[in-house]
Amino acid sequence: MWRTRVLSTEAIQAVQSLKLAQNSSSKLEQVFSSKINRLLKADLLDTLAELQRQNELDLALKVFNFVRKELWYVPDLSLFNDMMVMLGKNKMIEMVEQLFLELRNEGLQPDARTYTELIGAYFKVEMVKKAMETYELMKASGYVPDKLTLTILIRNLEKAGEEALSNQ
């Protein structure tokens, strides 16, 4: 059974307010101080997830950085992984690499999903060599590539014309 979390009225209003204010830095600042600042933890995280779902890159990054400054924030690998997915889809490879470094700076260790998202992001921008280096780093870190990782690897290597590498 597929379960989804229903957004609260506050989270929906926060997303709408952010989207309406995104073209004006002063209005955006006002939304953060009047609406975002008052959200409960769950609503704030739901707002971030909804912005990611809608591919609102700039707004999601602002909310992500806001979340990381909250008093209750504890470094969370899944938050980083979700941002890496979004940035990878938008071919923002430098930002994906920056997030990878930042998660380590926050005391987190990349897991199999983190490496898989990084590999996928490299393939999005056709950086096959970097993707393969990351795959080797993943294995060297003690993670056994799962079916998803191998599927991403094989499909993208074949698409890039690197069938010889995909047979390894």
C-alpha positions as a printed Julia matrix, in Angstrom:
168×3 Matrix{Float64}:
  0.0    0.0     0.0
  1.31   3.43   -0.97
  1.13   5.97    1.85
  1.65   9.67    1.56
  1.7   12.3     4.23
 -1.01  14.92    3.9
  0.4   18.43    4.07
 -0.93  20.64    6.79
 -2.66  23.9     5.93
  0.37  25.74    7.32
  2.81  23.84    5.09
  0.63  24.44    2.0
  0.42  28.15    2.81
  4.17  28.3     3.39
  4.88  26.73   -0.01
  2.44  29.09   -1.74
  3.84  32.13    0.05
  7.4   31.18   -0.84
  6.51  30.7    -4.49
  4.71  34.05   -4.64
  7.62  35.88   -3.0
 10.49  34.17   -4.81
 11.18  37.04   -7.23
 11.73  39.61   -4.48
 14.41  39.1    -1.85
 12.67  41.46    0.6
  9.34  39.65    0.23
 11.1   36.3     0.57
 12.81  37.49    3.74
  9.44  38.59    5.08
  7.92  35.14    4.34
 10.78  33.44    6.17
 10.35  35.67    9.21
  6.55  35.6     9.3
  5.62  32.11    8.08
  8.57  29.75    7.81
 10.02  30.75   11.17
  6.75  29.78   12.87
  6.33  26.32   11.36
  6.55  23.25   13.52
  9.39  20.87   12.7
  7.15  18.4    10.79
  5.54  21.19    8.76
  8.91  22.72    7.93
 10.24  19.37    6.72
  7.02  18.81    4.75
  7.44  22.25    3.16
 10.96  21.3     2.1
  9.78  17.97    0.7
  6.98  19.65   -1.24
  9.34  22.22   -2.75
 11.63  19.35   -3.78
  8.68  17.46   -5.28
  7.72  20.56   -7.28
 11.36  21.02   -8.35
 11.53  24.54   -6.86
 15.31  24.4    -6.66
 16.14  27.86   -5.28
 13.37  27.8    -2.7
 14.19  24.26   -1.61
 17.84  25.24   -1.09
 16.83  28.24    1.01
 14.5   26.12    3.16
 17.14  23.36    3.42
 19.7   25.87    4.71
 17.07  27.34    7.05
 16.35  23.87    8.47
 20.05  23.33    9.11
 20.15  26.47   11.29
 17.2   25.45   13.49
 17.89  24.66   17.14
 16.31  21.21   16.87
 18.31  20.26   13.78
 20.46  17.16   14.04
 22.5   16.28   10.93
 20.32  13.96    8.86
 21.67  11.97    5.92
 18.24  11.56    4.31
 17.85  15.37    4.05
 21.19  15.58    2.26
 20.35  12.64    0.0
 17.03  14.2    -1.01
 18.75  17.5    -1.85
 21.4   15.64   -3.84
 18.65  13.96   -5.87
 17.05  17.3    -6.66
 20.33  19.0    -7.54
 21.38  16.03   -9.66
 18.13  16.14  -11.64
 18.85  19.8   -12.34
 22.44  19.05  -13.39
 23.9   21.17  -10.59
 26.91  18.89  -10.14
 29.08  21.43   -8.3
 26.35  21.85   -5.7
 25.93  18.07   -5.4
 29.65  17.74   -4.73
 29.47  20.62   -2.23
 26.62  18.89   -0.36
 28.64  15.68   -0.32
 31.47  17.59    1.41
 29.09  19.41    3.76
 27.47  16.21    4.99
 30.9   14.96    6.0
 31.61  18.31    7.69
 28.45  17.79    9.74
 29.8   14.45   10.96
 27.75  12.22    8.66
 29.16   9.29    6.72
 27.88   8.68    3.19
 25.83   5.51    2.83
 25.02   3.41   -0.24
 22.17   5.76   -1.22
 24.44   8.81   -0.96
 27.0    7.22   -3.27
 24.24   6.11   -5.66
 22.82   9.64   -5.84
 26.28  11.04   -6.5
 26.9    8.47   -9.24
 23.52   9.3   -10.81
 24.3   13.03  -10.7
 27.61  12.48  -12.47
 25.88  10.5   -15.2
 23.31  13.31  -15.65
 26.15  15.62  -16.67
 27.97  12.88  -18.62
 30.91  12.67  -16.22
 31.4    8.93  -16.7
 34.93   8.87  -15.26
 33.82  10.63  -12.04
 30.85   8.27  -11.75
 33.16   5.27  -11.99
 35.59   6.8    -9.46
 32.67   7.29   -7.08
 31.57   3.7    -7.64
 35.09   2.52   -6.73
 35.06   4.82   -3.68
 31.72   3.32   -2.67
 33.14  -0.19   -2.82
 36.31   0.88   -1.0
 34.13   2.35    1.76
 32.69  -1.08    2.39
 29.3   -0.66    0.72
 28.11  -3.44   -1.52
 26.38  -1.9    -4.54
 22.7   -2.82   -4.52
 20.47  -3.58   -7.48
 19.54   0.09   -7.96
 23.16   1.23   -8.03
 24.13  -1.45  -10.52
 21.1   -0.72  -12.72
 21.96   3.0   -12.8
 25.56   2.17  -13.56
 24.89  -0.32  -16.35
 22.17   1.72  -18.09
 24.21   4.9   -18.06
 27.43   3.23  -19.16
 25.61   1.62  -22.07
 23.98   4.95  -22.95
 27.42   6.62  -22.86
 28.82   3.94  -25.18
 30.95   2.38  -22.45
 29.66  -1.19  -22.71
 33.12  -2.54  -21.88
 33.02  -0.82  -18.48
 29.49  -2.07  -17.77
 30.61  -5.67  -18.18
 33.16  -5.39  -15.34
